[in-house]
PDB file of C-alpha atoms in Angstrom:
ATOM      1  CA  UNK P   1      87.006 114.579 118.065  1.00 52.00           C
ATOM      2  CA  UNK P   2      90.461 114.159 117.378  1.00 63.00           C
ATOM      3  CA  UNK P   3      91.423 110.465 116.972  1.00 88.00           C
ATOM      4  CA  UNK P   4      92.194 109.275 114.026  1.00 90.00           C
ATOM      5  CA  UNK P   5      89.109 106.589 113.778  1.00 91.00           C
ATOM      6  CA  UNK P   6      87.043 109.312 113.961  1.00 92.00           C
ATOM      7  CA  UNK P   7      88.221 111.417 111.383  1.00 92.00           C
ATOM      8  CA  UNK P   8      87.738 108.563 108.983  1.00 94.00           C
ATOM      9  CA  UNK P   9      84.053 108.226 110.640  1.00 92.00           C
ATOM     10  CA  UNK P  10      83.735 111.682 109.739  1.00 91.00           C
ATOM     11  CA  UNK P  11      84.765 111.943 106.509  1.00 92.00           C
ATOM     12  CA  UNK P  12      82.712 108.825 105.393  1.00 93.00           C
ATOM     13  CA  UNK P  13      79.296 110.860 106.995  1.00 91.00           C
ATOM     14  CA  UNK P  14      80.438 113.876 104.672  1.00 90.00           C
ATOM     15  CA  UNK P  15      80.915 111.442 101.542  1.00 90.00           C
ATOM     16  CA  UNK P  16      78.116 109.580 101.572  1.00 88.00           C
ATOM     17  CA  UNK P  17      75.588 112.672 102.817  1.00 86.00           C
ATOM     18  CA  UNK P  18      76.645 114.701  99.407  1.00 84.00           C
ATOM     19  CA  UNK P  19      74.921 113.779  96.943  1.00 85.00           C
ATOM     20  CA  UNK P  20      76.929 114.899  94.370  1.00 86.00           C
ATOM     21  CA  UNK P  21      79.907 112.969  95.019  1.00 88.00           C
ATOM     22  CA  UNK P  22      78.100 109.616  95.100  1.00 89.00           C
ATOM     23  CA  UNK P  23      76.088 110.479  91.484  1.00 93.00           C
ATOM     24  CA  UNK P  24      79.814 111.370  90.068  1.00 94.00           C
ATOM     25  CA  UNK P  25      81.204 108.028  90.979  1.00 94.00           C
ATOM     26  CA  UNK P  26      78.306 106.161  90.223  1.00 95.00           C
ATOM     27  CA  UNK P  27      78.628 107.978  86.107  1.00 96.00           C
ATOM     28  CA  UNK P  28      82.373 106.770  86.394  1.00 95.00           C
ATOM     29  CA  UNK P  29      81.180 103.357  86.542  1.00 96.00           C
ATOM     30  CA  UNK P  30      78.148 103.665  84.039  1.00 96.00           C
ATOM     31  CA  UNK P  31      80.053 105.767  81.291  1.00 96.00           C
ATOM     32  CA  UNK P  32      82.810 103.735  81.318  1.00 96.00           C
ATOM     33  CA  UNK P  33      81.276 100.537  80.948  1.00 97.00           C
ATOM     34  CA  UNK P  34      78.749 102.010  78.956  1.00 97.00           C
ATOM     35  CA  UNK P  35      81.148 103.558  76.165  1.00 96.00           C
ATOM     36  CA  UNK P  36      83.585 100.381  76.606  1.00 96.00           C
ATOM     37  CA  UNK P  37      80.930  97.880  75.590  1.00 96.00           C
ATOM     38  CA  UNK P  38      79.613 100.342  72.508  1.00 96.00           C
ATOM     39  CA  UNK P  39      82.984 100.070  71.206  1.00 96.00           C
ATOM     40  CA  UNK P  40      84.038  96.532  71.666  1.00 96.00           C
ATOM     41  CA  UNK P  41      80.629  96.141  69.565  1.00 96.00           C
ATOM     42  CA  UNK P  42      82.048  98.481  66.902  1.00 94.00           C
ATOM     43  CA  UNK P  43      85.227  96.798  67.059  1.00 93.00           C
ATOM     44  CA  UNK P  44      83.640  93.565  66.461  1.00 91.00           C
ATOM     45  CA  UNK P  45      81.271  94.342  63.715  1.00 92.00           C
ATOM     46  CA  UNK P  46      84.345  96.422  61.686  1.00 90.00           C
ATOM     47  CA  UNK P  47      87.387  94.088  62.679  1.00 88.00           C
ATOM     48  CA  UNK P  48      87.750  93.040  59.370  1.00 88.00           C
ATOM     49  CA  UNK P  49      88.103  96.646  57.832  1.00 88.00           C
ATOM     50  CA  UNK P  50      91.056  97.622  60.499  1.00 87.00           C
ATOM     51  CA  UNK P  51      94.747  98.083  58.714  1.00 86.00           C
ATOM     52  CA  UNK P  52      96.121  95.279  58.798  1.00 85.00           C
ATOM     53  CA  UNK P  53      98.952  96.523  61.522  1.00 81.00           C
ATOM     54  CA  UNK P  54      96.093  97.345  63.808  1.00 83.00           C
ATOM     55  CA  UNK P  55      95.149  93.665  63.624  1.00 86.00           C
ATOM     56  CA  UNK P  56      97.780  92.124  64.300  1.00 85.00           C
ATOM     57  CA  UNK P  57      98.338  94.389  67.650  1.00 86.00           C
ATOM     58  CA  UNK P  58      94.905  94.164  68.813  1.00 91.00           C
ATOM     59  CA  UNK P  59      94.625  93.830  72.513  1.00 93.00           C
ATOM     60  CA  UNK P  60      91.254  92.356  73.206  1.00 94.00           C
ATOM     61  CA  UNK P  61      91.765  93.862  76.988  1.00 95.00           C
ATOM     62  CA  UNK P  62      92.494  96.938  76.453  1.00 93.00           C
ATOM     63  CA  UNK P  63      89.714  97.536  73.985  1.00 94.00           C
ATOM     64  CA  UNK P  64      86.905  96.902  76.872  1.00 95.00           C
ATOM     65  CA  UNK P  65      88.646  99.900  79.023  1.00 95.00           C
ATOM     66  CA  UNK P  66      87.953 102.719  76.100  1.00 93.00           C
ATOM     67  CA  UNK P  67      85.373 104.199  77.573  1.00 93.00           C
ATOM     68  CA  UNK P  68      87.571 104.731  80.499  1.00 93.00           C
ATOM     69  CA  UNK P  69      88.782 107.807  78.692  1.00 89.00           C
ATOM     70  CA  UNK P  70      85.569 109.065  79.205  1.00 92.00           C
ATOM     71  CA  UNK P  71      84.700 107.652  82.364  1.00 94.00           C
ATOM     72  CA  UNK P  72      88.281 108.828  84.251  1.00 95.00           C
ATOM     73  CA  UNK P  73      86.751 112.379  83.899  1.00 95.00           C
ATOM     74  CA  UNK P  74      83.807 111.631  85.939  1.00 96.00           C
ATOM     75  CA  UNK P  75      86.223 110.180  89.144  1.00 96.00           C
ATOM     76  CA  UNK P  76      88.024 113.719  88.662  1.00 96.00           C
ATOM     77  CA  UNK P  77      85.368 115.324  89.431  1.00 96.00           C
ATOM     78  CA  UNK P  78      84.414 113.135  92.212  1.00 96.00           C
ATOM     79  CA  UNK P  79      88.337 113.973  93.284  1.00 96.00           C
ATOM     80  CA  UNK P  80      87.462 117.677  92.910  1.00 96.00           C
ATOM     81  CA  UNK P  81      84.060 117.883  94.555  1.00 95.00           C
ATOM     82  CA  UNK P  82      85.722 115.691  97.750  1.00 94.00           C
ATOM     83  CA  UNK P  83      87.806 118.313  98.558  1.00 94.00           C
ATOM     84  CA  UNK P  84      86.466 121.316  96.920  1.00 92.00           C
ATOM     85  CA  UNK P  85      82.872 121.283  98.943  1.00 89.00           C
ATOM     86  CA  UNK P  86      84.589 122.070 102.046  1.00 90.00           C
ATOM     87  CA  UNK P  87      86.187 125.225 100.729  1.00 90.00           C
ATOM     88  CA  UNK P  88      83.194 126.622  98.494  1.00 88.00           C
ATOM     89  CA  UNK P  89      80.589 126.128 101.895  1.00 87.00           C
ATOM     90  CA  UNK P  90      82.577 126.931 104.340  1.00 88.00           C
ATOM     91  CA  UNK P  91      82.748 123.832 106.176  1.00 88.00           C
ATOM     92  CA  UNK P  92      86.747 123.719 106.189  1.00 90.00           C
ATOM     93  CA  UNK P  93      86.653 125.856 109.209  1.00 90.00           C
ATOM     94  CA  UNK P  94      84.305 123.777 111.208  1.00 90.00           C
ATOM     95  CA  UNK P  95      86.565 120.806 109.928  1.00 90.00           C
ATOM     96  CA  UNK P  96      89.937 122.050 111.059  1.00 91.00           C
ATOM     97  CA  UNK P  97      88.299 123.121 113.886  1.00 89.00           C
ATOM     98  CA  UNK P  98      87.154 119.472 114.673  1.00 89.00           C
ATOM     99  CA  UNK P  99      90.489 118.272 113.561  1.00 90.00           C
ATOM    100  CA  UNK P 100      93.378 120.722 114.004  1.00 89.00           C
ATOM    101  CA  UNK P 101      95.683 118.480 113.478  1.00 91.00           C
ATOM    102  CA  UNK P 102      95.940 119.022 109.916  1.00 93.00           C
ATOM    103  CA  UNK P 103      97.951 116.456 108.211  1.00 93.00           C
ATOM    104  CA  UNK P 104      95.535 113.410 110.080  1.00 94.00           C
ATOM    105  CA  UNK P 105      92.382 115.342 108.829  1.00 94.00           C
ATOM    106  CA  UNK P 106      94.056 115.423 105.176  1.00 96.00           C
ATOM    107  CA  UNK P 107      95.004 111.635 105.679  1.00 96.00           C
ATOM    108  CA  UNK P 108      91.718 111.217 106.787  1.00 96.00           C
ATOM    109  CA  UNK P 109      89.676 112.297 103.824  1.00 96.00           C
ATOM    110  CA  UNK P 110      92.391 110.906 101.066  1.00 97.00           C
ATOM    111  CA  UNK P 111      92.236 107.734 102.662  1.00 97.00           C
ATOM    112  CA  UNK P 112      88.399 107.241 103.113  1.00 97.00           C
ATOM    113  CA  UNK P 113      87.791 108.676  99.562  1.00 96.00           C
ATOM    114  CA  UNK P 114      90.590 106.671  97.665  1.00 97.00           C
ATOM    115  CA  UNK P 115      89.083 103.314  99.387  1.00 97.00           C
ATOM    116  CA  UNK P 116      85.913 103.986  97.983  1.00 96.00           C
ATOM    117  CA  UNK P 117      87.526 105.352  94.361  1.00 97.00           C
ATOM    118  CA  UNK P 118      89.298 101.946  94.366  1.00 97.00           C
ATOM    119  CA  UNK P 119      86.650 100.007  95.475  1.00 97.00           C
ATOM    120  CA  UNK P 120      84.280 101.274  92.262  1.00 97.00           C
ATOM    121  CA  UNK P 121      87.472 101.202  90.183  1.00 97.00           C
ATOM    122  CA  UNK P 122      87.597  98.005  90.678  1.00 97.00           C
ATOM    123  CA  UNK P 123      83.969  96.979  90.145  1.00 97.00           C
ATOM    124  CA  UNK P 124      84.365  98.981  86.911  1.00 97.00           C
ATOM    125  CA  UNK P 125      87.166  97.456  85.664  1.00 97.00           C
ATOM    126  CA  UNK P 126      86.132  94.124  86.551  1.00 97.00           C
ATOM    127  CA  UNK P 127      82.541  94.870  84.756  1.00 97.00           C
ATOM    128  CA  UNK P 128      84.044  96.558  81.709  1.00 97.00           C
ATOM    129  CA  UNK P 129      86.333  93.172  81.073  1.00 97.00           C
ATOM    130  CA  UNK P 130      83.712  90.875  81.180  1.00 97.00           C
ATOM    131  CA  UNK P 131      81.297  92.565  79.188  1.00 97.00           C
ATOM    132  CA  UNK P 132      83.759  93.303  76.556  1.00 96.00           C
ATOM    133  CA  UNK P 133      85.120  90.267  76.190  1.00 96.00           C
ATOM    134  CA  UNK P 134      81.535  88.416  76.261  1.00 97.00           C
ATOM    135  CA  UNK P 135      80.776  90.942  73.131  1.00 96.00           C
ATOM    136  CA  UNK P 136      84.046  90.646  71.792  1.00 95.00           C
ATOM    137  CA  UNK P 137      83.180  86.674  70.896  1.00 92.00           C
ATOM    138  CA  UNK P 138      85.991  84.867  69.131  1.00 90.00           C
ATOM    139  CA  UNK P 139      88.491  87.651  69.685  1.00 91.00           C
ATOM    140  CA  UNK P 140      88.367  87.610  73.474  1.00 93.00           C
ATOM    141  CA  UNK P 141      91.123  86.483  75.622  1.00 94.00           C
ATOM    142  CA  UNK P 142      90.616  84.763  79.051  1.00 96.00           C
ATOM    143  CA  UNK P 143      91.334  86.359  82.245  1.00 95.00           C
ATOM    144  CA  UNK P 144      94.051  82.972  82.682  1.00 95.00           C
ATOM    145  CA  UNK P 145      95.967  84.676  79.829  1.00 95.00           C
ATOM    146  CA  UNK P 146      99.425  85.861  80.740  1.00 95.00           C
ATOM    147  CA  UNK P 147      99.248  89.760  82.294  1.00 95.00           C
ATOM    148  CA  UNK P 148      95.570  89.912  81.586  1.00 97.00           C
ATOM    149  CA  UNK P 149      94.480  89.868  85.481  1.00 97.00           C
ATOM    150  CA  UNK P 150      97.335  92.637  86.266  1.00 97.00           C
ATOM    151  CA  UNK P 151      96.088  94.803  83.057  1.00 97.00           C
ATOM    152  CA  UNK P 152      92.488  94.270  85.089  1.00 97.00           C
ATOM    153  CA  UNK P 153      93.627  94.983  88.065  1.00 96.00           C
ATOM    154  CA  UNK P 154      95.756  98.149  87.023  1.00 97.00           C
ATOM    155  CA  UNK P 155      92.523  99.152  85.379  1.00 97.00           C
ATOM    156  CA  UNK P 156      91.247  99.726  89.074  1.00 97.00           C
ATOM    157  CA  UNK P 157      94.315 100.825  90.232  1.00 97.00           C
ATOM    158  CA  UNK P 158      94.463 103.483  87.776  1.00 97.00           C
ATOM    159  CA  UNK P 159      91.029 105.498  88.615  1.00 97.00           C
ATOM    160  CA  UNK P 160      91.339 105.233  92.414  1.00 97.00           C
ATOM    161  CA  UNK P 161      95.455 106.565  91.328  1.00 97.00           C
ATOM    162  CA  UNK P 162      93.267 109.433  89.563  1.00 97.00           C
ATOM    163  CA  UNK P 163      90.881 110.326  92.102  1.00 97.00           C
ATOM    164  CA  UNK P 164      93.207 110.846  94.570  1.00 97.00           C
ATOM    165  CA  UNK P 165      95.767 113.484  92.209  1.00 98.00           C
ATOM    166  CA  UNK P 166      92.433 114.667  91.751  1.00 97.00           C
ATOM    167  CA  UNK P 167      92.222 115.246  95.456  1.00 97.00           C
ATOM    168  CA  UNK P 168      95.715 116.387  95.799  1.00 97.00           C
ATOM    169  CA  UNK P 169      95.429 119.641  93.432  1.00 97.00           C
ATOM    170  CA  UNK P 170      91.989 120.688  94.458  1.00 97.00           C
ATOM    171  CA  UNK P 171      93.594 121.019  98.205  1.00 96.00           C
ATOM    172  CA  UNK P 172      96.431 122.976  96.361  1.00 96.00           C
ATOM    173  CA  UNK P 173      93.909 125.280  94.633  1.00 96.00           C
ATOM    174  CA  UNK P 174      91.549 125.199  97.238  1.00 94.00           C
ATOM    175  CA  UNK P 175      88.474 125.775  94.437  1.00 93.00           C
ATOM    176  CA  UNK P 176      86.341 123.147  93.066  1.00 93.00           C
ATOM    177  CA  UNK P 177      85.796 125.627  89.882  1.00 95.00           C
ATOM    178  CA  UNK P 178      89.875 126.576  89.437  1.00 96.00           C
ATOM    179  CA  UNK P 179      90.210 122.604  89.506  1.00 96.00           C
ATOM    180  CA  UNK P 180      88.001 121.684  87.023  1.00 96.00           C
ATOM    181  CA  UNK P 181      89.284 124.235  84.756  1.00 96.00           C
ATOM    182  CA  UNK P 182      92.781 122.699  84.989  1.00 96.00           C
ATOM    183  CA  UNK P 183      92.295 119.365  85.650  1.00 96.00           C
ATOM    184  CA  UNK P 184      89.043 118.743  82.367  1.00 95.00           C
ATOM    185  CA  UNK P 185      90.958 120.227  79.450  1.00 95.00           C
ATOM    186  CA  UNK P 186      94.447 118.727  80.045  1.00 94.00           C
ATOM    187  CA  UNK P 187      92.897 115.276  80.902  1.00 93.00           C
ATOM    188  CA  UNK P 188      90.417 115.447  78.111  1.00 90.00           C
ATOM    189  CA  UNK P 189      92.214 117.956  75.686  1.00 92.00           C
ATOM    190  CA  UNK P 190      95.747 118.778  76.313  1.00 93.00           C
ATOM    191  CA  UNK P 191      97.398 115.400  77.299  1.00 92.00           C
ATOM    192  CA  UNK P 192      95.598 113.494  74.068  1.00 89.00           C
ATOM    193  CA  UNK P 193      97.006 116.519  71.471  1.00 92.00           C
ATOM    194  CA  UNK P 194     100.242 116.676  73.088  1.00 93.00           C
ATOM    195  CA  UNK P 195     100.195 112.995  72.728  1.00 88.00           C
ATOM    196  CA  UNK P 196      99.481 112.669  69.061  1.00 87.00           C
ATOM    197  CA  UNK P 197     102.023 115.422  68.139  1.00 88.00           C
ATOM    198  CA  UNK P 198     105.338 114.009  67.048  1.00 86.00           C
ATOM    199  CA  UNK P 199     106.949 117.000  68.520  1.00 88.00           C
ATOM    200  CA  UNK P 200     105.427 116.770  71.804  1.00 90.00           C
ATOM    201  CA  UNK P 201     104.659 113.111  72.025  1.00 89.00           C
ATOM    202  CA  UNK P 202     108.121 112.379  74.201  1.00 90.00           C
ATOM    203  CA  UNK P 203     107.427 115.133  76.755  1.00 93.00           C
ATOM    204  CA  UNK P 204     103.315 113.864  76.962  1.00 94.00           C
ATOM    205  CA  UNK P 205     104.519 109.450  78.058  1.00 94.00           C
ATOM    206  CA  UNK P 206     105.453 111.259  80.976  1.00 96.00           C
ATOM    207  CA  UNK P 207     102.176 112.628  82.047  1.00 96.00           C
ATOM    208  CA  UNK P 208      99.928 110.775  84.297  1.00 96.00           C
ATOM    209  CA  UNK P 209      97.606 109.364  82.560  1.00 95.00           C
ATOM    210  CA  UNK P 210      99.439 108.393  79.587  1.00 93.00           C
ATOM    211  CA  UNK P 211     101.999 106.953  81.752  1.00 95.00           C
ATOM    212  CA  UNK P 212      99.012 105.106  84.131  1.00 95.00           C
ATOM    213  CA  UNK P 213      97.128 103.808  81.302  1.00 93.00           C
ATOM    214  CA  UNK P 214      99.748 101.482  79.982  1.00 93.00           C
ATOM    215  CA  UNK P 215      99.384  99.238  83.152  1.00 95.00           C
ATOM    216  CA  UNK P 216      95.659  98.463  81.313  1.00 94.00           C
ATOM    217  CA  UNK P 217      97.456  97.114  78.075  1.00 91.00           C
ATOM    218  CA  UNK P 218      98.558  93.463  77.416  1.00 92.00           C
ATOM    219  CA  UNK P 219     100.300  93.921  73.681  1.00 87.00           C
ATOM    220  CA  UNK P 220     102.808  96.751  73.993  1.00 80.00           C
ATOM    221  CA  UNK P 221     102.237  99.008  70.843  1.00 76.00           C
ATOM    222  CA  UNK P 222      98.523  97.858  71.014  1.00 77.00           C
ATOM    223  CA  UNK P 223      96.250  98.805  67.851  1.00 68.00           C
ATOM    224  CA  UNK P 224      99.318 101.166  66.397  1.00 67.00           C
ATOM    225  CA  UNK P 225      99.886 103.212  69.504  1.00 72.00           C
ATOM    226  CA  UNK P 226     103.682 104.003  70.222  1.00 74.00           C
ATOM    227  CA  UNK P 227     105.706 102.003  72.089  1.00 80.00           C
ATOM    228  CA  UNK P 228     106.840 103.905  75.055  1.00 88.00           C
ATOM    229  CA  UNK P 229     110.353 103.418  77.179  1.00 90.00           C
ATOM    230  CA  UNK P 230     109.040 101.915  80.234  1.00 93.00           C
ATOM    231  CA  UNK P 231     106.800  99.230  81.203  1.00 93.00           C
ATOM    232  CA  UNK P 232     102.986  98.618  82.580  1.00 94.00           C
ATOM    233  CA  UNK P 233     104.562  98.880  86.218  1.00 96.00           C
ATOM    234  CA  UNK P 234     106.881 101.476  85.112  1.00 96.00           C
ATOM    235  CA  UNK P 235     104.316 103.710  83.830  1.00 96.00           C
ATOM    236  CA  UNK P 236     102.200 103.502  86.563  1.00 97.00           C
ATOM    237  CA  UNK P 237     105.016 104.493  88.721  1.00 97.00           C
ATOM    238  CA  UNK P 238     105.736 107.243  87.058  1.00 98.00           C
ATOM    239  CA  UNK P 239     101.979 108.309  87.482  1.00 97.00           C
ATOM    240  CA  UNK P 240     102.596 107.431  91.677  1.00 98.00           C
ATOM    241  CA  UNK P 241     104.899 110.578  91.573  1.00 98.00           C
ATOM    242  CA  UNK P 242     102.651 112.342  89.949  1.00 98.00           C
ATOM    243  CA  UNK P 243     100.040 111.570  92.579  1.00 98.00           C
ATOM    244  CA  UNK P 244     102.540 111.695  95.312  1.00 98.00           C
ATOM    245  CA  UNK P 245     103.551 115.529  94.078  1.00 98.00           C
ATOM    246  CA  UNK P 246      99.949 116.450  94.303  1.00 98.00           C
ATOM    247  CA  UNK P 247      99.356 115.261  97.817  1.00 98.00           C
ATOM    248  CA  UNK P 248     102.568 116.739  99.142  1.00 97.00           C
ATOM    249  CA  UNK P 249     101.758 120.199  97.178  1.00 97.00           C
ATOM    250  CA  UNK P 250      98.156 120.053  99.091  1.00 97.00           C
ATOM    251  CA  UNK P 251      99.416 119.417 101.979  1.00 96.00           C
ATOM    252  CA  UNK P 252     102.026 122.086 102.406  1.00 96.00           C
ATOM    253  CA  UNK P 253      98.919 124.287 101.200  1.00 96.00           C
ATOM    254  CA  UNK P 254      96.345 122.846 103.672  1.00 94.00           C
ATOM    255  CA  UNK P 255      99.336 123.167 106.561  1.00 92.00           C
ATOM    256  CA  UNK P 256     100.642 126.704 105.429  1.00 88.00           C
ATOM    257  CA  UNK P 257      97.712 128.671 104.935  1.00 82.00           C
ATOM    258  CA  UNK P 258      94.482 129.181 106.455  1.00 72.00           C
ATOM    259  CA  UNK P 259      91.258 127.611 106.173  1.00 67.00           C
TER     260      UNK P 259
END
């Protein structure tokens, strides 16, 4: 089994027969929505007691993707678990023996599991929108409005973008476990503190997902955030290299060293 239809075949069997990885994409979806709708209600019900410069930046849009901060950690680990399975059961050496032409079987898995972390990306951000805005009443904005669809869009963009860096350093590492323990606390931790510090903050645009997130806002310098030297597209193309960085690292790894 060597053609490359096949290995896509084969790594949608080995997707959707783990458990695991469907559950983790499945909490994406829920959590983010989920916490996205709480706190367009909270929003709404407390508008009036926001300062007064957080007002007058409010981005309607980018208030139904904050549970995505949340949620992104869930696609991580679906990133994680993709890649890291193989290596913790063994199955790696069955695969590369299947496939031993090891940058199709790579391609293979990224691509299968980055179509399906786009296609629930999308779903999410799609769902998140419309339920926001539906709570957010008479401060919602229409999809029609002017970069609303692309901050949508980008929305969906920006997990599947995640999920597959995800993918890229757990073939570097080659441990679900060592991933995790990198990738949880500097998306969930590190990245936000760095972010807040004045000291840091110039060094922390840069990262991937504060650089990705800003294709999600309308209002540049939304709610009181800082305004940042690039743009929506910018940003997210400055989280593409991150991305692209991982994948190359894992596949030197994957082609280097043995299973």
């Amino acid at each position: 089994m060597s053609s490359f239809p096949a290995v896509l075949q084969s790594e949608w069997t080995k997707i959707r027969s783990v458990a695991s990885t469907l559950w983790t994409l499945a909490a994406a979806a829920l959590v983010t929505v989920g916490i996205s709708s709480l706190i367009c209600v909270f929003i709404n019900s407390s508008f009036e007691d926001m300062p007064p410069q957080e007002q007058a930046t409010f981005d309607p849009t980018l208030a139904s993707f904050a549970g995505m901060s949340l949620g992104q950690l869930a696609m991580i680990v679906f990133g994680v678990l993709v890649v890291g399975t193989e290596y913790s059961s063994g199955m790696i050496r069955t695969s590369l023996a299947a496939v031993p032409r090891r940058g199709s079987f790579l391609a293979g898995k990224l691509l299968v599991a980055t179509g399906l972390a786009l296609a629930v990306g999308l779903i999410t951000s799609f769902a998140s929108f419309f339920l926001g805005q539906a709570i957010l009443g008479d401060r919602s904005i229409a999809i029609s409005e002017p970069n609303v669809l692309r901050a949508v869009f980008g929305a969906g963009l920006y997990m599947g973008m995640l999920a597959l860096f995800s993918m890229g350093v757990a073939t570097m590492l080659r441990s679900s476990m060592l991933s995790l323990g990198i990738l949880m606390p500097f998306f969930l931790l590190v990245s936000n503190i760095l972010g807040a510090v004045p000291a840091t903050r110039k060094v922390a645009q840069y990262f991937p997902d504060q650089a990705g997130s800003k294709v999600m806002q309308v209002i540049p310098g939304a709610m009181g955030s800082e305004k940042v030297p690039y743009g929506p597209w910018g940003g997210f193309g400055i989280m593409a290299l991150w991305v692209l960085a991982a994948v190359l690292g894992g596949y030197l790894v994957l082609r280097k060293r043995d299973a």
